[in-house]
Short mmCIF file of C-alpha atoms and ligand atoms in Angstrom, two decimals:
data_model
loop_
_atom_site.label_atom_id
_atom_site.label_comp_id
_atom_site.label_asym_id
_atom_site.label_seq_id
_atom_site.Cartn_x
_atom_site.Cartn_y
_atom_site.Cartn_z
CA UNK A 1 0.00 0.00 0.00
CA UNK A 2 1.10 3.41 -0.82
CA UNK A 3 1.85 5.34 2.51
CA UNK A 4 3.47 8.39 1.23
CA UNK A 5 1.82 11.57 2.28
CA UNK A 6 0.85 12.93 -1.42
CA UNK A 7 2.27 16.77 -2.73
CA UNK A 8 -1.05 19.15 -3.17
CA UNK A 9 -0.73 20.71 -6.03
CA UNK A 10 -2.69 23.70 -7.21
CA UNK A 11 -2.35 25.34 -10.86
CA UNK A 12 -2.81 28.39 -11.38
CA UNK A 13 -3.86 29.08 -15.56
CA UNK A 14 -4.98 26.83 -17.16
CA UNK A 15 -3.69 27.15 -20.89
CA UNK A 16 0.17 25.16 -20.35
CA UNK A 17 -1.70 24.73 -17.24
CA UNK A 18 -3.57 21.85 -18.77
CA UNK A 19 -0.36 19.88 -19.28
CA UNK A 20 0.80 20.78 -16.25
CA UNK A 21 -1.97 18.98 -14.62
CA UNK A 22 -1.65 16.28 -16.36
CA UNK A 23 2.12 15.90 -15.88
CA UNK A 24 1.37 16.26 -12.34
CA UNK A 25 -1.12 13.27 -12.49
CA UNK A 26 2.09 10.72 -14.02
CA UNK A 27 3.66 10.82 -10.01
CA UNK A 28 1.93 8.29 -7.96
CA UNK A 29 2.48 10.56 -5.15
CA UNK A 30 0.96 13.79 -6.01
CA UNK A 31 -2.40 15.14 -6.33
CA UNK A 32 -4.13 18.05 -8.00
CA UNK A 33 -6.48 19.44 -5.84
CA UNK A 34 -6.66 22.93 -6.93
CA UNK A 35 -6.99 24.85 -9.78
CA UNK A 36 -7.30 28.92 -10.68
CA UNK A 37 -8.56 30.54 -13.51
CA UNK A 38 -10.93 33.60 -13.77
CA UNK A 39 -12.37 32.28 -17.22
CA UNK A 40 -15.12 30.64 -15.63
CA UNK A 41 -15.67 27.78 -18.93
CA UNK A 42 -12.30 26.99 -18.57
CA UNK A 43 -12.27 26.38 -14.83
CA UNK A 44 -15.16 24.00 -15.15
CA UNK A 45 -13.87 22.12 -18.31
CA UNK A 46 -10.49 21.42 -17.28
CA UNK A 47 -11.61 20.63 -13.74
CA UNK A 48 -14.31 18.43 -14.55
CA UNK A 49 -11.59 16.78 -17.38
CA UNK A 50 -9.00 16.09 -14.66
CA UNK A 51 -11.31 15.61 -11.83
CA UNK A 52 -10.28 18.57 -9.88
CA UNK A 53 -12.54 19.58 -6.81
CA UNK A 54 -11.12 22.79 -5.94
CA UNK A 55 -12.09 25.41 -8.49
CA UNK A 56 -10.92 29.08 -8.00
CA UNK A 57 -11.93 32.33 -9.73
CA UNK A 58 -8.44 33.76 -9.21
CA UNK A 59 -4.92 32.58 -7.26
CA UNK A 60 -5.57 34.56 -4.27
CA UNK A 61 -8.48 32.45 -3.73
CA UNK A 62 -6.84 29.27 -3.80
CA UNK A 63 -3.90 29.75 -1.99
CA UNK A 64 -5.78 31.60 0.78
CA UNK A 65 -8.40 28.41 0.86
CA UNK A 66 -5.96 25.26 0.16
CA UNK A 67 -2.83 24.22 1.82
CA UNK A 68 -0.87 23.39 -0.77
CA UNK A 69 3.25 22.27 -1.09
CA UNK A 70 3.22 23.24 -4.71
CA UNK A 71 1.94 25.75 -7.39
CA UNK A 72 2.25 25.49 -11.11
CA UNK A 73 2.32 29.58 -12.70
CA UNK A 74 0.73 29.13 -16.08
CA UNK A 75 -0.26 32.33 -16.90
CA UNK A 76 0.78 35.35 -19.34
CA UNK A 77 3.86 35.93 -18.75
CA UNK A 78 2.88 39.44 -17.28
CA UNK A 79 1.48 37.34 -14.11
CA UNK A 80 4.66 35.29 -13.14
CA UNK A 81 6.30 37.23 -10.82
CA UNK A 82 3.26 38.27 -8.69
CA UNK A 83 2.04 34.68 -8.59
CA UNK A 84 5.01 33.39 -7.55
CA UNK A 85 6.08 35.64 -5.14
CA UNK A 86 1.92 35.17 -3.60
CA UNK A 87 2.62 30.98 -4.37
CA UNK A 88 6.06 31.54 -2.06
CA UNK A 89 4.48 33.56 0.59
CA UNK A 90 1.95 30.89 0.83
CA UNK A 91 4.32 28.34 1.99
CA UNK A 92 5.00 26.86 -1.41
CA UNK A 93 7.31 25.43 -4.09
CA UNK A 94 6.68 26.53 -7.34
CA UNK A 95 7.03 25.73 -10.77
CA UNK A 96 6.91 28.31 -12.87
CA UNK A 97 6.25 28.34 -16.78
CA UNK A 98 9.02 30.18 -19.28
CA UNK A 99 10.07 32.91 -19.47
CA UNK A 100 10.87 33.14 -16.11
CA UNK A 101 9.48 36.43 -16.25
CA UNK A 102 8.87 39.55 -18.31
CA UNK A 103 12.88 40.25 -17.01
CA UNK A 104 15.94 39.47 -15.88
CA UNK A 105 14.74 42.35 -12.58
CA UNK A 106 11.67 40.50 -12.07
CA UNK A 107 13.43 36.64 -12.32
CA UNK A 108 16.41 38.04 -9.63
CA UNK A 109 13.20 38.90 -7.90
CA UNK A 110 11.59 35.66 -7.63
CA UNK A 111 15.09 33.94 -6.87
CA UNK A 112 15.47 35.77 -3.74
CA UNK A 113 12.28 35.89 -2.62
CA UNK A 114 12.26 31.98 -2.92
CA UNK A 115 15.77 32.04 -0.96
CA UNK A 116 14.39 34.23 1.27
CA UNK A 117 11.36 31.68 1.61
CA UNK A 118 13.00 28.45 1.48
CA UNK A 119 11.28 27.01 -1.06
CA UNK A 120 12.05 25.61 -4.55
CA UNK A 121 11.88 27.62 -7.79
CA UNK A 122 12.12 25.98 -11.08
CA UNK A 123 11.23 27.27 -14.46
CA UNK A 124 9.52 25.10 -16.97
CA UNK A 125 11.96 24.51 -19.73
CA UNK A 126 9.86 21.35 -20.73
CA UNK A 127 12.02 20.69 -23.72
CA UNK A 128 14.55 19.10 -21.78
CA UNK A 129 12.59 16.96 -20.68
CA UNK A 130 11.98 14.68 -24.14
CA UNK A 131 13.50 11.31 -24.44
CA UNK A 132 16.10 12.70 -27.46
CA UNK A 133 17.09 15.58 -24.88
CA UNK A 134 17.55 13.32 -21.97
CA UNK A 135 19.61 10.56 -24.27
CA UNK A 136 21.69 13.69 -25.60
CA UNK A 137 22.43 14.72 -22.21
CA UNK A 138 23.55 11.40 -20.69
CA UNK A 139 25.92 10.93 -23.29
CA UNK A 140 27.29 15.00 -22.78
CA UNK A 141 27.86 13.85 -19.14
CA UNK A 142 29.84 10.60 -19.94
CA UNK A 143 32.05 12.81 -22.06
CA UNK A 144 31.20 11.69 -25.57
CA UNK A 145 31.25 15.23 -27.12
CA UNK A 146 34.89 16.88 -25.44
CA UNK A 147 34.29 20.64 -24.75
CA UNK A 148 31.81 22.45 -26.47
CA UNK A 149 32.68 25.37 -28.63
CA UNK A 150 30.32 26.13 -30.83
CA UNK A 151 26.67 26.28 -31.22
CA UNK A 152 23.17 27.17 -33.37
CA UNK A 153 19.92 26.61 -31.77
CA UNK A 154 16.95 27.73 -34.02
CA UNK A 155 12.94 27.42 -33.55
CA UNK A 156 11.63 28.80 -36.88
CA UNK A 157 7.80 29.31 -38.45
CA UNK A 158 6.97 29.76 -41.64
CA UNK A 159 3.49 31.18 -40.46
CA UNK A 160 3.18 30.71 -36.95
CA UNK A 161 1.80 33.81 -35.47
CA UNK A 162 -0.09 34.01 -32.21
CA UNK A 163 -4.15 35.45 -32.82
CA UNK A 164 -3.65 38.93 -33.43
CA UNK A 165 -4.41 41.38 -30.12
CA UNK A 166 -3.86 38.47 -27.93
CA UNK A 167 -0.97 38.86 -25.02
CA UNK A 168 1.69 37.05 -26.79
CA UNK A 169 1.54 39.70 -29.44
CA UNK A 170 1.42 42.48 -26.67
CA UNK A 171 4.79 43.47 -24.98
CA UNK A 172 3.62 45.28 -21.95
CA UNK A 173 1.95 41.51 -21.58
CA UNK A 174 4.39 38.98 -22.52
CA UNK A 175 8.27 41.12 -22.87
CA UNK A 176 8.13 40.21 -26.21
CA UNK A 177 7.96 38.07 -29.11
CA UNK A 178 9.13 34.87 -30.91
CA UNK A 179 12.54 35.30 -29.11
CA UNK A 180 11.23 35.23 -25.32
CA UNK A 181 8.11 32.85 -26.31
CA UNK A 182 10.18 30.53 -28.53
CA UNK A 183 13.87 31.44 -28.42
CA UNK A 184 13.62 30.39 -24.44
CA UNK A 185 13.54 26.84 -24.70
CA UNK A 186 16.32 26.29 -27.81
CA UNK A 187 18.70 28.90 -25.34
CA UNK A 188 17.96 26.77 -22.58
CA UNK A 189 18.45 23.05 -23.95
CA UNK A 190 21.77 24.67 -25.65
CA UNK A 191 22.72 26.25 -22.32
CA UNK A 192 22.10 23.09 -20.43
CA UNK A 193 24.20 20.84 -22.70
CA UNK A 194 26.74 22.99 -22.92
CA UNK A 195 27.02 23.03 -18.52
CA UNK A 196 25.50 26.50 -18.18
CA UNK A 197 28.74 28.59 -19.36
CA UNK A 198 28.45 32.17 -18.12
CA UNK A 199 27.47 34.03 -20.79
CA UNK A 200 29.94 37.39 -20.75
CA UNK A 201 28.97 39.14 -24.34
CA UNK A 202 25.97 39.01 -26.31
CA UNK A 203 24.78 40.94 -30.36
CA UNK A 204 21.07 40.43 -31.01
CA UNK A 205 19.04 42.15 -33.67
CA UNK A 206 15.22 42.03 -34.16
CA UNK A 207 12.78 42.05 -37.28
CA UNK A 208 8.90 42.58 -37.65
CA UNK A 209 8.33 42.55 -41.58
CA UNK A 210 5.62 40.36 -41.65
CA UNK A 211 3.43 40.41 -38.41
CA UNK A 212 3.19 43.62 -37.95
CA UNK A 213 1.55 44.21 -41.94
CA UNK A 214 -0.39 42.15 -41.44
CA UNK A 215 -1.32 42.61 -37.53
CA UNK A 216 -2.05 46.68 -39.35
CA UNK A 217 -4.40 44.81 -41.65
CA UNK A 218 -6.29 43.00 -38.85
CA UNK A 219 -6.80 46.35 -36.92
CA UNK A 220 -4.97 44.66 -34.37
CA UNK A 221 -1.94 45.20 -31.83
CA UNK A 222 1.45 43.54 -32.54
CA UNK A 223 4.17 45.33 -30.95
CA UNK A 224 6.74 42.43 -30.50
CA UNK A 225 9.45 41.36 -33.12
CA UNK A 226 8.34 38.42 -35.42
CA UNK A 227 11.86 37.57 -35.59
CA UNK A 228 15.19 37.47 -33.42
CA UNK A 229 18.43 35.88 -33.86
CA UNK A 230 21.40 36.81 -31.60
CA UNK A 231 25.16 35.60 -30.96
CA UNK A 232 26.25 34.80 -27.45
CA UNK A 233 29.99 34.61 -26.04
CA UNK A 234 30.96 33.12 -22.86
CA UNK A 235 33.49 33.26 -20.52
CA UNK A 236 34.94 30.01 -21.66
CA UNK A 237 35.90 31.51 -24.85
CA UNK A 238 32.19 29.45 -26.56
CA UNK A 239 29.65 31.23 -28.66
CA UNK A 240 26.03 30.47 -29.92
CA UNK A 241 24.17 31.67 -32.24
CA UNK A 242 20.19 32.00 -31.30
CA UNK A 243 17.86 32.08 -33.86
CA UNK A 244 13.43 32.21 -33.36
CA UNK A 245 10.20 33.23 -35.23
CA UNK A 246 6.88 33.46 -35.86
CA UNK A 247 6.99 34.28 -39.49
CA UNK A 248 9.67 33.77 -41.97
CA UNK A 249 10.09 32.62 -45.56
CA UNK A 250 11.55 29.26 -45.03
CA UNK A 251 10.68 25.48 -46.45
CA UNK A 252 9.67 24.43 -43.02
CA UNK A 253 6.28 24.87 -41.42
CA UNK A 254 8.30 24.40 -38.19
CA UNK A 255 12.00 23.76 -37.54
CA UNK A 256 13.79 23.20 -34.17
CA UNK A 257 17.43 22.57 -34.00
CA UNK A 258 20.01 22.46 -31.96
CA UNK A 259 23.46 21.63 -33.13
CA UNK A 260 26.28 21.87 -30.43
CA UNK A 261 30.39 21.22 -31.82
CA UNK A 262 32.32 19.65 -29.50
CA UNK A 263 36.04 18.76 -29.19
CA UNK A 264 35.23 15.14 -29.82
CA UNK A 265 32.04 15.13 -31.58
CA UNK A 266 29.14 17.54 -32.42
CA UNK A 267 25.23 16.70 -31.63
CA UNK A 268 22.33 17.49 -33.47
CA UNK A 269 18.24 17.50 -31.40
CA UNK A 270 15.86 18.24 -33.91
CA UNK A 271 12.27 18.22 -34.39
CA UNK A 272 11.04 15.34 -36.57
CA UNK A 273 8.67 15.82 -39.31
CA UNK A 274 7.79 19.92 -38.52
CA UNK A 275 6.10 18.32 -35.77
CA UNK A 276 6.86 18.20 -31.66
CA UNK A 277 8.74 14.85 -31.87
CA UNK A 278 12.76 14.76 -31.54
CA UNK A 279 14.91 12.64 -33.03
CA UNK A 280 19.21 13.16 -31.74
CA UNK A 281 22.35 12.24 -33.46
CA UNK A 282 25.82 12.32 -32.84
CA UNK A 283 28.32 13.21 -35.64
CA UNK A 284 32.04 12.23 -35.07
CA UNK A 285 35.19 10.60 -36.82
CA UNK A 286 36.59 7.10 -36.17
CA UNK A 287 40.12 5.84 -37.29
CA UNK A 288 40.04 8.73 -39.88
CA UNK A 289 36.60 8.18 -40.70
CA UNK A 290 33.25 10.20 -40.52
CA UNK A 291 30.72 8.20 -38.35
CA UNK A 292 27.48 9.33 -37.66
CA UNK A 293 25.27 8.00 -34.63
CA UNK A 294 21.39 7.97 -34.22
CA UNK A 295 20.65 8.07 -30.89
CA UNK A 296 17.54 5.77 -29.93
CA UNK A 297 16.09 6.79 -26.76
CA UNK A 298 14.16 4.97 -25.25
CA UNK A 299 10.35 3.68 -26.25
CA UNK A 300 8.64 4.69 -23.25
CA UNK A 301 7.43 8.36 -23.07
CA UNK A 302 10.01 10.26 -20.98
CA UNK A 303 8.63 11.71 -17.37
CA UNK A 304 7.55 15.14 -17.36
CA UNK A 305 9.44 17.91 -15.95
CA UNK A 306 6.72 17.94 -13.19
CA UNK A 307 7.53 14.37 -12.47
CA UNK A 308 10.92 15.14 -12.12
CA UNK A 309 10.25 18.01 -9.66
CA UNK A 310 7.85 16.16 -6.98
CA UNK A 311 10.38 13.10 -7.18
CA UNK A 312 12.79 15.90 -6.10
CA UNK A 313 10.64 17.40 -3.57
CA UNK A 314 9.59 13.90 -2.42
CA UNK A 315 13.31 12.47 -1.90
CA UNK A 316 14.78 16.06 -1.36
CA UNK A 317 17.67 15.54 -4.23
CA UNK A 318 18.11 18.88 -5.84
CA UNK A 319 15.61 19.68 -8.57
CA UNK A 320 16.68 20.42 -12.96
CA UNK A 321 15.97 23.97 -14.41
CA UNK A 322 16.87 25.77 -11.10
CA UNK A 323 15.11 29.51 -11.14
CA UNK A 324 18.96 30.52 -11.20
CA UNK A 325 19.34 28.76 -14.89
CA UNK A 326 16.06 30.60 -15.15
CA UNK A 327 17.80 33.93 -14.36
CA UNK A 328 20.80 33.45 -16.68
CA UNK A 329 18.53 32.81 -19.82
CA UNK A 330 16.50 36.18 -18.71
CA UNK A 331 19.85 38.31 -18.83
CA UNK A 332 20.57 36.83 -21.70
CA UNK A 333 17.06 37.49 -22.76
CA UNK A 334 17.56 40.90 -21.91
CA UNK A 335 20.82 41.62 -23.34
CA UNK A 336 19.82 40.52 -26.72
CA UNK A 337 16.91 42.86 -27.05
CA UNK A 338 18.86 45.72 -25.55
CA UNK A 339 21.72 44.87 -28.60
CA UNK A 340 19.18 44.81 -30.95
CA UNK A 341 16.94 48.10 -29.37
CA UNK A 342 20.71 50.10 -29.53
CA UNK A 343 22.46 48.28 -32.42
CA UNK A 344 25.69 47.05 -30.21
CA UNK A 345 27.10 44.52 -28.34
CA UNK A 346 25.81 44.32 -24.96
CA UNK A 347 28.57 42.83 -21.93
CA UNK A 348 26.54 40.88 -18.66
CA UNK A 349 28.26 40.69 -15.55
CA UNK A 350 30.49 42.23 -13.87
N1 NAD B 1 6.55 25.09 -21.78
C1 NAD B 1 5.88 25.18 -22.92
O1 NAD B 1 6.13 24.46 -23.86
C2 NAD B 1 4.79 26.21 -23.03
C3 NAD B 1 3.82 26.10 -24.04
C4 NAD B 1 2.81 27.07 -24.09
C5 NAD B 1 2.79 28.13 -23.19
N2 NAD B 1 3.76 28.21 -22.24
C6 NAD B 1 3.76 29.31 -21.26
O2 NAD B 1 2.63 29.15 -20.43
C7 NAD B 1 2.12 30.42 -20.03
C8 NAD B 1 0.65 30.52 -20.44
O3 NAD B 1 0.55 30.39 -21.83
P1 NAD B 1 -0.76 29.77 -22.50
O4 NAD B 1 -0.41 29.38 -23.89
O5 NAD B 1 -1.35 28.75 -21.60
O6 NAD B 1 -1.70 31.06 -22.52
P2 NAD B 1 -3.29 31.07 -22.57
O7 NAD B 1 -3.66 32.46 -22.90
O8 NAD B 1 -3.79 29.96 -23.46
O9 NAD B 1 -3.77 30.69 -21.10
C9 NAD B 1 -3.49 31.51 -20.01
C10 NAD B 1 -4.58 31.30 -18.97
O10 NAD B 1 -4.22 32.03 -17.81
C11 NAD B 1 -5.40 32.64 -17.29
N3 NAD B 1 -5.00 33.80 -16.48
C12 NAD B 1 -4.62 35.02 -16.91
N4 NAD B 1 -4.28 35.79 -15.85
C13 NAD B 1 -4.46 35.03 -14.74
C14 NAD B 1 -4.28 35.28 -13.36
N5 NAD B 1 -3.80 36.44 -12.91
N6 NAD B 1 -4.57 34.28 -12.50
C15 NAD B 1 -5.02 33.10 -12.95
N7 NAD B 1 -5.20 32.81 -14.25
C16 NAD B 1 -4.91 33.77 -15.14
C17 NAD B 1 -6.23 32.98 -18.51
O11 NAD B 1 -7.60 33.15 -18.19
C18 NAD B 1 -5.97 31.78 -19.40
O12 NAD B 1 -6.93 30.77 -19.19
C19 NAD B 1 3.01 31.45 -20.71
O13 NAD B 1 4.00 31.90 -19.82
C20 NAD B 1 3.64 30.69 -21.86
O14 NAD B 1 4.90 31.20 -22.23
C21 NAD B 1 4.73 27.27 -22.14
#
């Protein structure tokens, strides 16, 4: 019989939050029993869906009503400081969605205040957690690839603009565009296999040709960049180059890559098909000889990242994608736009 005291979870937007819930629902040892969302349809579908009892008009509600350990933040990006620095003064852990926040102010915000409180902060940079990313990674930490050096992570779309007048087309609402919406997870994955490296140096330039004609068409608000790409340096002498849309004249619907060039060998993740699938290979040379390697992970869906968390919480190991990775890829974040808002390099850090 299962004797563990279960995690209480409550979710706060219920969007991602919808996947959150369900990620929640893989660990055996942790139950859902709140949810918050002031669009009243949504509250009752996705409760009645997941079987949720506790159904609140807004966050303040819940965490005022429920004792809970842990609080998803699945809202507009606008919302994630607040809501996690009200989840944290409740008591709790939280998992927060990406971007961290709107900033890298606001994410150094949340850190301390979750120092301050105690508690766990980690950001949900769910592409890690896919079976290619995971395979990729065990074989970075056995050594296969040397030291990395150089690197191109890219999420492209052909056409892949958020509705028009929504918040993710709305700065003062989401920070900004493809770059902080998309451009997140491919900085993060790269930043993760490559160990973190502090970043020291960044360029980044930004483009709106497309959304914003046609956003003027519409009648509607689009005030964010519809593309970004950037180059990063860090202090071990590495560089990236950072690439995202939402519209842009290219053969693919939808490409994600991320190609990392290591001492030894060079990896490739990518997206399979246009689609949300990854496939990951390893490119090397053997007695003179090019050798390529498909990496098969494994069959089995891989765990969620909130699986991974409670396990954490559970056993109290240290939890993945820390609010201080969080942090980093928000002054990187930040950097880039400033680059591309003044034309030059920006340094971070000291
Ligand atoms: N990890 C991923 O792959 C992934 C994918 C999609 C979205 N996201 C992130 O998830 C967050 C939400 O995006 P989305 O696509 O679900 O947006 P969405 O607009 O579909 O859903 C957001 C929900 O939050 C609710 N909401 C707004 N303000 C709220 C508040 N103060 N309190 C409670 N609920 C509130 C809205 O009513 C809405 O139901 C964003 O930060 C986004 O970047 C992450």
């Amino acid at each position: 019989m299962n004797t563990t005291p279960k995690l209480r979870v409550g979710v706060i937007g219920l969007g991602m939050g919808r996947a959150h819930i369900k990620g929640w629902q893989e660990h055996p040892n942790v139950e859902v029993v709140a949810i918050a969302d002031p669009d009243a349809v949504r509250l009752d579908k996705v409760g009645t869906e997941f079987g949720v009892a506790g159904r609140y008009a807004s966050a303040e509600a819940m965490l005022a009503a429920e004792q809970l350990d842990v609080v998803s933040v699945c809202t507009p990006n606008k919302f994630h400081k607040e809501l996690t620095l009200a989840a944290l003064a409740a008591g709790c852990h939280v998992l927060c969605e990406k971007p961290m926040a709107m900033n890298a102010v606001e994410g150094r915000a949340m850190l301390d205040a979750a120092q301050a409180a105690g508690k766990r902060l980690m950001i949900n940079f769910s592409y890690r957690f896919s079976a290619a990313s995971r395979a990729l990674k065990t074989q970075v930490d056995a050594g296969l690839f040397g030291d990395f050096y150089y690197g191109r992570s890219v999420w492209h779309r052909r056409r892949g603009m958020p509705g028009f007048g929504g918040w993710f087309g709305t700065k003062a609402l989401a920070g900004g565009g493809p770059l902080i919406d998309l451009g997140v997870h491919r900085l993060d994955l790269a930043l993760w296999l490559m160990g973190y490296p502090q970043p020291t140096w960044v360029m980044g330039s930004t483009y709106n040709p497309i959304a914003s004609a046609l956003a003027q068409q519409a009648g509607k608000t689009f005030d964010v960049e519809d593309l970004a790409a950037g180059f990063i340096r860090f202090e071990n002498g590495a560089t990236l180059a950072l690439e995202a849309s939402w519209a842009a004249n290219i053969q693919e619907a939808e490409l994600m890559e991320t190609r990392l060039l290591g001492t030894q060998a060079g990896l490739l993740q990518k997206n399979l098909h246009e689609g949300y699938t990854f496939d990951a290979h390893v490119f090397t040379e053997v007695n003179g000889a090019p050798v390529n390697m498909h990496l098969c992970p494994p069959t089995a869906e891989a765990k969620s990242a909130m699986y991974d968390y409670a396990e954490a919480i559970l056993t109290g190991q240290p939890h993945p994608a820390g609010g201080d990775q969080g942090l980093v890829v928000m002054e990187i974040l930040d950097a880039l736009y400033e680059s591309a808002r003044t034309g030059a390099p920006v340094k971070i850090g000291g």
